[in-house]
PDB file of C-alpha atoms in Angstrom:
ATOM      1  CA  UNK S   1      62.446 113.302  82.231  1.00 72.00           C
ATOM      2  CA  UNK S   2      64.979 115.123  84.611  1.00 86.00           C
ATOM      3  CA  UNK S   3      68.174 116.476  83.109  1.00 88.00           C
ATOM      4  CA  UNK S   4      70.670 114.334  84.308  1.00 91.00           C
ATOM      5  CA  UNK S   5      68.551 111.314  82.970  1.00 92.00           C
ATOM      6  CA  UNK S   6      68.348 113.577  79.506  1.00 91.00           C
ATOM      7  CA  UNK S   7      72.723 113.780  80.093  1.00 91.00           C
ATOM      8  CA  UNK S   8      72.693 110.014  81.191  1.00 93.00           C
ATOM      9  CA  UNK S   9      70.789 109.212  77.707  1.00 92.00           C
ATOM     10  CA  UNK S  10      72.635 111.476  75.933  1.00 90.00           C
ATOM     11  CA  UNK S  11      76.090 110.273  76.367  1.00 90.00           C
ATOM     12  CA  UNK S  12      75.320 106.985  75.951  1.00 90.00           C
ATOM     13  CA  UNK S  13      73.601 107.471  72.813  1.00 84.00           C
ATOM     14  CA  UNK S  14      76.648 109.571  71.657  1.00 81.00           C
ATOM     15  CA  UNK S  15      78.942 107.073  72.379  1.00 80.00           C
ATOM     16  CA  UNK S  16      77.104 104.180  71.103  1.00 82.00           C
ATOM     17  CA  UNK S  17      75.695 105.755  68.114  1.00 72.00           C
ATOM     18  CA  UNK S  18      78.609 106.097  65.783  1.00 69.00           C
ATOM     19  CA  UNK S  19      79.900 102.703  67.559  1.00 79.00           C
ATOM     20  CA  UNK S  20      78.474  99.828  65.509  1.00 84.00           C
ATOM     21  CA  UNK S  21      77.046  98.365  68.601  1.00 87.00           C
ATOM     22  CA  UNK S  22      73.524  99.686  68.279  1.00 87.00           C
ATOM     23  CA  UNK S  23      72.599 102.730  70.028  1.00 84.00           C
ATOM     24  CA  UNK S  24      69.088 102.513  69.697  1.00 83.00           C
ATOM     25  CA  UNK S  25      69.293  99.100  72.315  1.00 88.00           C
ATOM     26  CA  UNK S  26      71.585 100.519  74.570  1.00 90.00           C
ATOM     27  CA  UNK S  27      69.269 103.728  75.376  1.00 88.00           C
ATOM     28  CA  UNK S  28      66.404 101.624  75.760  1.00 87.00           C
ATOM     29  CA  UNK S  29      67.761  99.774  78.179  1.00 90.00           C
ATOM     30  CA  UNK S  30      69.281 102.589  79.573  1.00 92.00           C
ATOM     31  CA  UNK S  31      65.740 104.135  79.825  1.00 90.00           C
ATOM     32  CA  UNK S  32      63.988 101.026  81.550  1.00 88.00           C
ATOM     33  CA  UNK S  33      66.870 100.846  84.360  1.00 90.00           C
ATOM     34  CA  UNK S  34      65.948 104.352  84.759  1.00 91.00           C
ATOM     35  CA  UNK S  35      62.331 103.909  84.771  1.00 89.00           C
ATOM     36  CA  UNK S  36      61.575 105.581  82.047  1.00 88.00           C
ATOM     37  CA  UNK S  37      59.194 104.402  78.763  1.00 85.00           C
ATOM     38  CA  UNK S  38      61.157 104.139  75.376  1.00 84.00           C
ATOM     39  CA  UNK S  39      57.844 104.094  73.291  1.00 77.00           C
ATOM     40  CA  UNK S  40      56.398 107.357  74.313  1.00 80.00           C
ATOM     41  CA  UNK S  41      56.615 110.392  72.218  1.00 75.00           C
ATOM     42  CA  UNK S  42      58.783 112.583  74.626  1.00 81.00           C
ATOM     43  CA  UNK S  43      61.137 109.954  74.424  1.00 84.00           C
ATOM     44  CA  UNK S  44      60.982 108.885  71.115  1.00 78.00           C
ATOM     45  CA  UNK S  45      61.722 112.164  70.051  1.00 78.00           C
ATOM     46  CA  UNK S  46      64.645 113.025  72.383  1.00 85.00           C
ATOM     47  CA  UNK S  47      66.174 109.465  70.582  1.00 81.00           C
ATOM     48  CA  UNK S  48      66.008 111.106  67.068  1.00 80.00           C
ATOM     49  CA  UNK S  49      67.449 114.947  68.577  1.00 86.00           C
ATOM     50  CA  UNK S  50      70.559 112.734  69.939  1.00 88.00           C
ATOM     51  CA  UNK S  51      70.583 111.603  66.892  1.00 82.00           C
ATOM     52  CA  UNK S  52      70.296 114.955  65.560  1.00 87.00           C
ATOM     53  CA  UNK S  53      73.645 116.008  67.720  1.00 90.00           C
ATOM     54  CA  UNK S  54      75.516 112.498  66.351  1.00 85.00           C
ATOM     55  CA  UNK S  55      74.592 113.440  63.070  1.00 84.00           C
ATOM     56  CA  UNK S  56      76.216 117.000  63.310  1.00 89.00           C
ATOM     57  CA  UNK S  57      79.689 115.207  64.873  1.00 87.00           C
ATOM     58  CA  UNK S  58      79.646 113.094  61.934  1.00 80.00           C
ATOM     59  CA  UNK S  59      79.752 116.397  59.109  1.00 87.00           C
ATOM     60  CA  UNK S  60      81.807 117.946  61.082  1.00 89.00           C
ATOM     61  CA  UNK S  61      84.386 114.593  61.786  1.00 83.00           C
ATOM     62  CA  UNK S  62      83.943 113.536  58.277  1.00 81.00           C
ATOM     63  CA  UNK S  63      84.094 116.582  56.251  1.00 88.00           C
ATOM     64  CA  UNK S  64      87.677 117.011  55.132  1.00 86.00           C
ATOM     65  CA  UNK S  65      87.304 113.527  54.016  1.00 84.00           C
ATOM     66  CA  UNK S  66      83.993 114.112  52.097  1.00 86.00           C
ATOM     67  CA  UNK S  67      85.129 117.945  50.752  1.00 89.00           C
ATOM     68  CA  UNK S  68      88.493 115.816  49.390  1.00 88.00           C
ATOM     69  CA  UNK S  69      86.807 113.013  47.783  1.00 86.00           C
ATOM     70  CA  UNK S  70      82.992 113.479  47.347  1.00 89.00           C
ATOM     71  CA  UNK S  71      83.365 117.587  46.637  1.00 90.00           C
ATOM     72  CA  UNK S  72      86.555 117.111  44.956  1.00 89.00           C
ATOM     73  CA  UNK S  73      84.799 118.392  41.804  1.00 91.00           C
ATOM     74  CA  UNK S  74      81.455 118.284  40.375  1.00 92.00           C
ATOM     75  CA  UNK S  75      81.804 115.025  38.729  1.00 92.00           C
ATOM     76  CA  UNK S  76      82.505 113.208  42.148  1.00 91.00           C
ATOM     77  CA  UNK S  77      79.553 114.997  43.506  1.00 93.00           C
ATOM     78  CA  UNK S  78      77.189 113.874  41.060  1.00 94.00           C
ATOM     79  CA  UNK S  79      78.723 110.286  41.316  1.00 94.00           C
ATOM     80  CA  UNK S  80      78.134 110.092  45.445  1.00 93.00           C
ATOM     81  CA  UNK S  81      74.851 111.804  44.948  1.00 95.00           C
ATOM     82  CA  UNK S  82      73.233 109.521  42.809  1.00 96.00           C
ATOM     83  CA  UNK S  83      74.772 106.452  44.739  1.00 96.00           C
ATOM     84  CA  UNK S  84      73.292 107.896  47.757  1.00 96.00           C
ATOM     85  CA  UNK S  85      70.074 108.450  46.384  1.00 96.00           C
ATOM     86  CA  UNK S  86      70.037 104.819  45.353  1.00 97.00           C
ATOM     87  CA  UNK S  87      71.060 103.863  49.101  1.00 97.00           C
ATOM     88  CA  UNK S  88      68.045 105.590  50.738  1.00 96.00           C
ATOM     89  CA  UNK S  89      65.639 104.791  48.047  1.00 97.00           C
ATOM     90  CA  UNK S  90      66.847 100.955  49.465  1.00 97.00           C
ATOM     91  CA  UNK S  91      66.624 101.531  52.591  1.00 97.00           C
ATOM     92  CA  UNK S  92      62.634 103.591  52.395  1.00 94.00           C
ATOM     93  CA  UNK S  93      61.575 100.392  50.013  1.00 96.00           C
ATOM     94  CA  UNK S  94      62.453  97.985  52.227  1.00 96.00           C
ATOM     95  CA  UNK S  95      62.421  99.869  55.847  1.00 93.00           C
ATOM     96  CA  UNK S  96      58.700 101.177  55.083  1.00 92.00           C
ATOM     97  CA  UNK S  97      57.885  98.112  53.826  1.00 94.00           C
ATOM     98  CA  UNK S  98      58.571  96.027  56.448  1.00 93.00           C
ATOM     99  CA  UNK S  99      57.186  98.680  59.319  1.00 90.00           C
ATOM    100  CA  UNK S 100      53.674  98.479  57.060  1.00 89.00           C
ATOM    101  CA  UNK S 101      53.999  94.704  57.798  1.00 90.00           C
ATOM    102  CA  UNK S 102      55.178  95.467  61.355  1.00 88.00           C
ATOM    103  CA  UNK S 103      52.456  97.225  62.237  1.00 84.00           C
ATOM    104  CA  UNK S 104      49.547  95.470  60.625  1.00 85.00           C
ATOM    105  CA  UNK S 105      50.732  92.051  62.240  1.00 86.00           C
ATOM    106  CA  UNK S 106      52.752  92.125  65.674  1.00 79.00           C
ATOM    107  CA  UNK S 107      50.990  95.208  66.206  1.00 74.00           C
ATOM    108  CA  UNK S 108      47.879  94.274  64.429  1.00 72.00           C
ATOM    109  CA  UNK S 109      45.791  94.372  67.803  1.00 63.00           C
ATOM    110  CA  UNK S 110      46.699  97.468  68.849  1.00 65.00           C
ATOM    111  CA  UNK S 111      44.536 100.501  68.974  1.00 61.00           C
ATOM    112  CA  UNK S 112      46.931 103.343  66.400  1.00 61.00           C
ATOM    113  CA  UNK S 113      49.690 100.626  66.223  1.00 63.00           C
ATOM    114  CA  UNK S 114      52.807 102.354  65.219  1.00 72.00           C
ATOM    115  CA  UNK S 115      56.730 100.920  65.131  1.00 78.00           C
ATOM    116  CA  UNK S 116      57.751 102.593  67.914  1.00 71.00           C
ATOM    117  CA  UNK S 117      55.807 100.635  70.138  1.00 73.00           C
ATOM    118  CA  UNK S 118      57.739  97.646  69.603  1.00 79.00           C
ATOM    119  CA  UNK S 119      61.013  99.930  70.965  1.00 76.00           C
ATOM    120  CA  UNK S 120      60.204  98.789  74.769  1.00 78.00           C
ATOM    121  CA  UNK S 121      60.304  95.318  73.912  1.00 85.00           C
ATOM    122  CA  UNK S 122      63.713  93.887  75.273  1.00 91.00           C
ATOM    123  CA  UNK S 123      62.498  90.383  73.427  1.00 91.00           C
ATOM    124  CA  UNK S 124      62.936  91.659  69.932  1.00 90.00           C
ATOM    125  CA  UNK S 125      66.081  94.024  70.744  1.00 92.00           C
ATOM    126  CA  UNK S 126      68.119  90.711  71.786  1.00 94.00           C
ATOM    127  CA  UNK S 127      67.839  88.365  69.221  1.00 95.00           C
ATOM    128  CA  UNK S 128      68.446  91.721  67.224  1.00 94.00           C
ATOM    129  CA  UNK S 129      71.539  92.621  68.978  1.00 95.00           C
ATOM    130  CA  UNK S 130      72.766  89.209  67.961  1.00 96.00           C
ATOM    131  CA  UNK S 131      72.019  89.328  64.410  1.00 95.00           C
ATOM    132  CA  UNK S 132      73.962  92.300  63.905  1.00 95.00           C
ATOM    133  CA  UNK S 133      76.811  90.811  66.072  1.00 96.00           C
ATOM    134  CA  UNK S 134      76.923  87.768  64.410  1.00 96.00           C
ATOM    135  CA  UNK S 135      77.470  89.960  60.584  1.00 96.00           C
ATOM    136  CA  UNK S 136      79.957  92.168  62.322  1.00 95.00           C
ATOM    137  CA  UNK S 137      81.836  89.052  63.546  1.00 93.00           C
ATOM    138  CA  UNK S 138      81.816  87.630  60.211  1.00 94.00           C
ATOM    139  CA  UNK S 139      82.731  91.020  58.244  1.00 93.00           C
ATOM    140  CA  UNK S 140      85.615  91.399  60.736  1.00 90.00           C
ATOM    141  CA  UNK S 141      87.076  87.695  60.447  1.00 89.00           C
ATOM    142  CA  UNK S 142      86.790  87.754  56.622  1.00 88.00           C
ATOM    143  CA  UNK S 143      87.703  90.990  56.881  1.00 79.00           C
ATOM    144  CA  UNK S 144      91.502  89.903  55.273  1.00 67.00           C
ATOM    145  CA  UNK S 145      90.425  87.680  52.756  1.00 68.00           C
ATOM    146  CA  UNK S 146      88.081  89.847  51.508  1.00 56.00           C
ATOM    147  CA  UNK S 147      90.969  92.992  51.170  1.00 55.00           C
ATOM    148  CA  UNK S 148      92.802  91.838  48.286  1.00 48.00           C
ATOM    149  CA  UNK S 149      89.477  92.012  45.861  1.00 52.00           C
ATOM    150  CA  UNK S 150      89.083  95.652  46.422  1.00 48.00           C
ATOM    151  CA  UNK S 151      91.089  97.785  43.904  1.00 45.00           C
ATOM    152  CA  UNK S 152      92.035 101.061  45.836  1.00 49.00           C
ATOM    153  CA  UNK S 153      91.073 102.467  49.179  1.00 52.00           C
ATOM    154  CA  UNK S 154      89.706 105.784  47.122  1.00 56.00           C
ATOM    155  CA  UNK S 155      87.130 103.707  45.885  1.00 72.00           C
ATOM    156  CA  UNK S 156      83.030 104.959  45.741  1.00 83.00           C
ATOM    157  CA  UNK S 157      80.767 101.905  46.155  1.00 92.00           C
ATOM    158  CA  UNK S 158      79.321 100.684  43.050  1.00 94.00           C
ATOM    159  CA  UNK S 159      75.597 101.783  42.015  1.00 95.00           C
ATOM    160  CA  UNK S 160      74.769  97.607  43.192  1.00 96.00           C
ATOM    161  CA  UNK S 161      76.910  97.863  46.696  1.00 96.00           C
ATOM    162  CA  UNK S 162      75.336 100.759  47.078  1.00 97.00           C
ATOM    163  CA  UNK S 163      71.348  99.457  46.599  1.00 97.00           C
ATOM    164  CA  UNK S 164      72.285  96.326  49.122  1.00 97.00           C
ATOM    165  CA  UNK S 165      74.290  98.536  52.082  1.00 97.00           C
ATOM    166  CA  UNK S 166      70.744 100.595  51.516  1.00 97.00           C
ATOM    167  CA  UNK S 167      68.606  97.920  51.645  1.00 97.00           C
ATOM    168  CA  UNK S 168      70.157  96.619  54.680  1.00 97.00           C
ATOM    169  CA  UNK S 169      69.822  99.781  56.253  1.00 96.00           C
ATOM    170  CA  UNK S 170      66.511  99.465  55.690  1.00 95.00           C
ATOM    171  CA  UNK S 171      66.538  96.028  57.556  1.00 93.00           C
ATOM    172  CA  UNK S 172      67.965  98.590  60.517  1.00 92.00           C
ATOM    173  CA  UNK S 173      64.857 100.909  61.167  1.00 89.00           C
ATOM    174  CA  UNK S 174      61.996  98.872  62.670  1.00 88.00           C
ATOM    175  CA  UNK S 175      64.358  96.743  65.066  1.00 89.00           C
ATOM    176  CA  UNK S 176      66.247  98.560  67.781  1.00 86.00           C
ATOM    177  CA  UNK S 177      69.284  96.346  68.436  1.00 89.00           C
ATOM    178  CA  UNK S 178      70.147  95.782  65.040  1.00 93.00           C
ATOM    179  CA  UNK S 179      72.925  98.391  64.584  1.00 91.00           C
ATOM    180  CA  UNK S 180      72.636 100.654  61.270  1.00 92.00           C
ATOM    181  CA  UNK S 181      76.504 101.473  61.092  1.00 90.00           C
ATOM    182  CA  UNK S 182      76.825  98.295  62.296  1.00 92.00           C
ATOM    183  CA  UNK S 183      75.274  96.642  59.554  1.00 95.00           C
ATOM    184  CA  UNK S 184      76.100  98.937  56.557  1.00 96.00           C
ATOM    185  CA  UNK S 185      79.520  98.903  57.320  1.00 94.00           C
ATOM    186  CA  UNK S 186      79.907  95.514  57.896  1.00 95.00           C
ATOM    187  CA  UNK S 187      77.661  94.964  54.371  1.00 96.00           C
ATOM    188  CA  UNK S 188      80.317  97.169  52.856  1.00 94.00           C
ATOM    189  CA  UNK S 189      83.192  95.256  53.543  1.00 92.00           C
ATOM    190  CA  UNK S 190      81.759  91.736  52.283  1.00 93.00           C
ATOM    191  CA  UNK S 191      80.634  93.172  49.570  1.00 93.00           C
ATOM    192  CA  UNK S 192      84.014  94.117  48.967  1.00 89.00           C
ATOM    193  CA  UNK S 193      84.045  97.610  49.474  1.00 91.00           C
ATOM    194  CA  UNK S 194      87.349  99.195  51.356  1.00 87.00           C
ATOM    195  CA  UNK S 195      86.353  99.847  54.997  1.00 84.00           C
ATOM    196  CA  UNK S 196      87.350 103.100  54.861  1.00 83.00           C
ATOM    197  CA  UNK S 197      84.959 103.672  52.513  1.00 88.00           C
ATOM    198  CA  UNK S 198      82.301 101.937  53.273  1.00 91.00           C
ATOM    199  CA  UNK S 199      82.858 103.929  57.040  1.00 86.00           C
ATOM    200  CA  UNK S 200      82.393 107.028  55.121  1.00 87.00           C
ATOM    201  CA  UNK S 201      79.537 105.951  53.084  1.00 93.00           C
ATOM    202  CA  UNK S 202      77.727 104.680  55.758  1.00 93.00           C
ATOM    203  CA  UNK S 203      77.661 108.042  58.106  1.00 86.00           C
ATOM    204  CA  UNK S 204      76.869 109.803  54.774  1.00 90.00           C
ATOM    205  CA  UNK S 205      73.870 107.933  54.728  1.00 93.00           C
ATOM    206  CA  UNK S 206      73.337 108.612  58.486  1.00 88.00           C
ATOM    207  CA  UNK S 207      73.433 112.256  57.506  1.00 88.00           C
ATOM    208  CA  UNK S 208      70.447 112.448  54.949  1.00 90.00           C
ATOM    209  CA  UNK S 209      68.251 109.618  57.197  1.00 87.00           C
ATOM    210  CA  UNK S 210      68.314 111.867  60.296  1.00 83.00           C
ATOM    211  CA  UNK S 211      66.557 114.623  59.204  1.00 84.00           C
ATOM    212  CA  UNK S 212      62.701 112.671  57.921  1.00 85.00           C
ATOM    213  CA  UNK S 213      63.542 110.889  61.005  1.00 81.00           C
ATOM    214  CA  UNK S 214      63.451 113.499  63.458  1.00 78.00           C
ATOM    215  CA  UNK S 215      60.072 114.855  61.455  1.00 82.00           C
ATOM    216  CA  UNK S 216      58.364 111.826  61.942  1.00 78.00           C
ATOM    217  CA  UNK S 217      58.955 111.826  65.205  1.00 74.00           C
ATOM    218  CA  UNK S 218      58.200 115.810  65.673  1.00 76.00           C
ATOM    219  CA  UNK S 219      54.868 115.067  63.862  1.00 79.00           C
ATOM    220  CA  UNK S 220      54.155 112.020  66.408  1.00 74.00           C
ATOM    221  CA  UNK S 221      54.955 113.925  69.504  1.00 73.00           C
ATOM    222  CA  UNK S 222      52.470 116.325  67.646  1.00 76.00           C
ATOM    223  CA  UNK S 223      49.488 114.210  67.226  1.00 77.00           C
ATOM    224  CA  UNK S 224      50.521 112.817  71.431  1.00 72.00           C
ATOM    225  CA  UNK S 225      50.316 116.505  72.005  1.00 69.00           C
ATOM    226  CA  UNK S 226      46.802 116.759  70.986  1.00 73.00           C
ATOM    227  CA  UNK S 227      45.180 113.594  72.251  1.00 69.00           C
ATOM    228  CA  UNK S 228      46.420 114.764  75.615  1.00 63.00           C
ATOM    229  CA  UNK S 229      44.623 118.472  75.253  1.00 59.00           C
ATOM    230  CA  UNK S 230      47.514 120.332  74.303  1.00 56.00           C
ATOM    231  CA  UNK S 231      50.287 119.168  76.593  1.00 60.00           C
ATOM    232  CA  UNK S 232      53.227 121.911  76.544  1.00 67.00           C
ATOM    233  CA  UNK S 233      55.983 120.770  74.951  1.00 72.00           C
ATOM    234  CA  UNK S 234      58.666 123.217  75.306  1.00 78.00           C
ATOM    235  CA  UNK S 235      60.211 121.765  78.456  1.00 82.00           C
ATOM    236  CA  UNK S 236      60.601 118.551  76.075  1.00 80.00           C
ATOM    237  CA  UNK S 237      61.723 120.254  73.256  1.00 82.00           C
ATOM    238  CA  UNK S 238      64.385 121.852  75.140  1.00 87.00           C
ATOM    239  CA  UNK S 239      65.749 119.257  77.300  1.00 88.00           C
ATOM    240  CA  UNK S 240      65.996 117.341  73.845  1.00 87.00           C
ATOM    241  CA  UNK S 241      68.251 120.089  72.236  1.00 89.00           C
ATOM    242  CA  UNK S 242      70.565 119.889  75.648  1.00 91.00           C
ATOM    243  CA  UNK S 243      70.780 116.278  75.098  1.00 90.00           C
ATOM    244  CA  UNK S 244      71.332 116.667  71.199  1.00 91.00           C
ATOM    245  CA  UNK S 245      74.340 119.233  72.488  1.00 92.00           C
ATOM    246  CA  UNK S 246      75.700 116.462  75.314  1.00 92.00           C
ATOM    247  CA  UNK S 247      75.407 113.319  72.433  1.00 91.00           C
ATOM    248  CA  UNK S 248      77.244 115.753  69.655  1.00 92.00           C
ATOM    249  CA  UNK S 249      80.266 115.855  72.177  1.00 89.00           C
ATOM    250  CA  UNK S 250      79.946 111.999  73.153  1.00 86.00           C
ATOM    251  CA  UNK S 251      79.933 111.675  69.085  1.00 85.00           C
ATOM    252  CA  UNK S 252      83.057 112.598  68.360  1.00 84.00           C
ATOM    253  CA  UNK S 253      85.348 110.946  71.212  1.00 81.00           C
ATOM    254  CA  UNK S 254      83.217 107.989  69.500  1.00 77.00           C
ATOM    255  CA  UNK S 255      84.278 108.606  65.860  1.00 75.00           C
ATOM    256  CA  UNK S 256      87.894 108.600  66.944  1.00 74.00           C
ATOM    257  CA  UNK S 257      87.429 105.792  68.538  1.00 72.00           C
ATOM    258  CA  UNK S 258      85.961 103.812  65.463  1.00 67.00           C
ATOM    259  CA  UNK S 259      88.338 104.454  63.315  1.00 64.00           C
ATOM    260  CA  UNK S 260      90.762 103.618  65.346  1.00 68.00           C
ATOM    261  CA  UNK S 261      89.632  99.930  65.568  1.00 64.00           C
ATOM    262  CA  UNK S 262      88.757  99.775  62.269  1.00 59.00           C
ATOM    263  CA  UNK S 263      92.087 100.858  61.059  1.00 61.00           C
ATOM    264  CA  UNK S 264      93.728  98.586  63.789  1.00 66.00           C
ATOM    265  CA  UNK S 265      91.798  95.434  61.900  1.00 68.00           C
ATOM    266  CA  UNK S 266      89.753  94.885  65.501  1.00 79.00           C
ATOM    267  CA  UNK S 267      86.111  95.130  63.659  1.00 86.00           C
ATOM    268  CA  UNK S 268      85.397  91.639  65.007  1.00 89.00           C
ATOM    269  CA  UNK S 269      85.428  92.828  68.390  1.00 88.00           C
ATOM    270  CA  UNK S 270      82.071  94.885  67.823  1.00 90.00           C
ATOM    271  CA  UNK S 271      80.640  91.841  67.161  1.00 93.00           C
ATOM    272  CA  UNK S 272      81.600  90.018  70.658  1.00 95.00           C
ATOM    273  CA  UNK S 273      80.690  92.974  72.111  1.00 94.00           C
ATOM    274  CA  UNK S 274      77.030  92.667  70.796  1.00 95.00           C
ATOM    275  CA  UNK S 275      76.729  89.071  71.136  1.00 96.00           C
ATOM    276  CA  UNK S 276      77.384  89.741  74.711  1.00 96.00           C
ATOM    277  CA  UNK S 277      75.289  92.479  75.086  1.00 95.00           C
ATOM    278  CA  UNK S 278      72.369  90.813  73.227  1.00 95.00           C
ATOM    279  CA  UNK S 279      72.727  87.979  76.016  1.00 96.00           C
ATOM    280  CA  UNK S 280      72.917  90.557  78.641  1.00 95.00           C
ATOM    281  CA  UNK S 281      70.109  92.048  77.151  1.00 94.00           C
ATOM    282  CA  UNK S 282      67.631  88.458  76.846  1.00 94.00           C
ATOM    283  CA  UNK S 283      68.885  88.195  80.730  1.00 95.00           C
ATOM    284  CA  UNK S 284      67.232  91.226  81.394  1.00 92.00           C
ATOM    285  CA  UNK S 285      64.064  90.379  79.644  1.00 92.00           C
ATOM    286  CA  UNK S 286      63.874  87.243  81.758  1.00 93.00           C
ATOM    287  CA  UNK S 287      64.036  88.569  85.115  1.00 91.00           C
ATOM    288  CA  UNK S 288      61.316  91.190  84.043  1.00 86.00           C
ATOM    289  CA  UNK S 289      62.523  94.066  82.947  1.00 83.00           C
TER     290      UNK S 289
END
């Protein structure tokens, strides 16, 4: 793992990250062109520290919105809280639940089977790519007959909006390809929740999964560590922080971006985009990558 393949990753992750075009698939890919293996640990957990700098652009992007609406006083605090805690309870129900499952039958005939060995697969991160394209197309062409059920653009998601953008989040974590802001966004707005809002709830979720994220990943690199008699780890650990640094700045030119488009009404086009990369992808796959 040289550094300009860690600055490679890392700016593609930033960009694609807080795009809803799944950055998960778009680093793997980038890793196999470079010859590199998305399942193993060092890799794994360079994923979840550029995911550690995204997470970062997105407090630091979103928090005058957040500090006027969700810290606005202790009332709206409470209010986000608990709908947040309902989201992520969601999204561990149904993301561990179907990584158990995962693991004990795609995986079942594997020695240590864990998730993240299904991340090199380019066969399940198409048709996943296309999944999420086809509910971003959808929330973007409903998009205005769906606007004039929701009330104000100041909004919170209700406590049952809330449980399904979780759960579908949940739906995000075992499949790279299927976008998470992607998919709770796009949740959001046919559930009828303003887009603005459900942008901002979705990143606030982003901001409390990242952290058991990157431990589970710390703790697998861990328990590679050992197997392999104690394999130093610092030159991993560090290049990870540069590329955590590198994605943080890709991050925000990506936020801007984002809400750009969404403003502009152009959410469909995420959707194209990962139809066509989900074909581009399956192409790939085919000729043996």
């Amino acid at each position: 793992m040289s550094l300009l393949n860690v600055v490679i990753l890392a700016i593609v992750q930033g960009f694609a990250e807080l795009l809803p075009i799944s950055s998960s698939a778009h680093v793997v890919v980038a890793e196999k062109l470079l010859g590199l293996d998305p399942s193993a640990a060092p890799m794994t957990l360079l994923l979840v520290m550029l995911h550690t700098g995204t997470m970062f652009a997105v407090i630091i992007y979103y928090w005058k919105q957040w500090r006027r609406t969700y810290f606005r006083s202790v009332a709206a605090f409470r209010n986000i809280a608990m709908l947040v805690v309902i989201a992520t309870a969601c999204t561990a129900v149904v993301g561990e639940g179907i990584i158990k499952v995962l693991e004990r039958t795609v995986l079942g005939g594997l020695p240590h089977a864990e998730i993240e060995d299904m991340f090199s697969h380019l066969e399940f991160i198409a048709p996943a790519l296309v999944a999420a394209g086809l509910l971003i197309l959808v929330a973007g062409l409903l998009e205005k007959r769906y606007q004039p059920r929701i009330s104000t653009d100041i909004a919170n998601p209700t406590a049952l909006q809330s449980a399904l953008i979780g759960a579908v989040q949940g739906l995000c974590l075992p499949f790279r390809g299927f976008s998470r802001s992607g998919a709770t966004i796009s949740t959001g707005m046919l559930a009828g929740v303003a887009k603005s809002r459900a942008e901002a709830f979705s990143f606030a979720l982003a901001v409390v999964l990242t952290p058991p994220v990157v431990v589970r990943e710390v703790l697998r690199l861990l328990r590679s560590a050992n197997q392999e008699g104690g394999a130093n780890l610092a030159p991993v650990i560090l290049m990870s922080l540069v590329g955590a640094v590198v994605a943080f700045v890709a991050g925000l030119l990506a936020l801007t971006w984002l809400s750009r488009w969404l403003e502009a009404g152009r959410w469909y086009l995420f959707g194209i985009y990962c139809l066509v990369a989900g074909a581009a992808v399956g192409l790939l796959y085919v000729v043996g990558f």
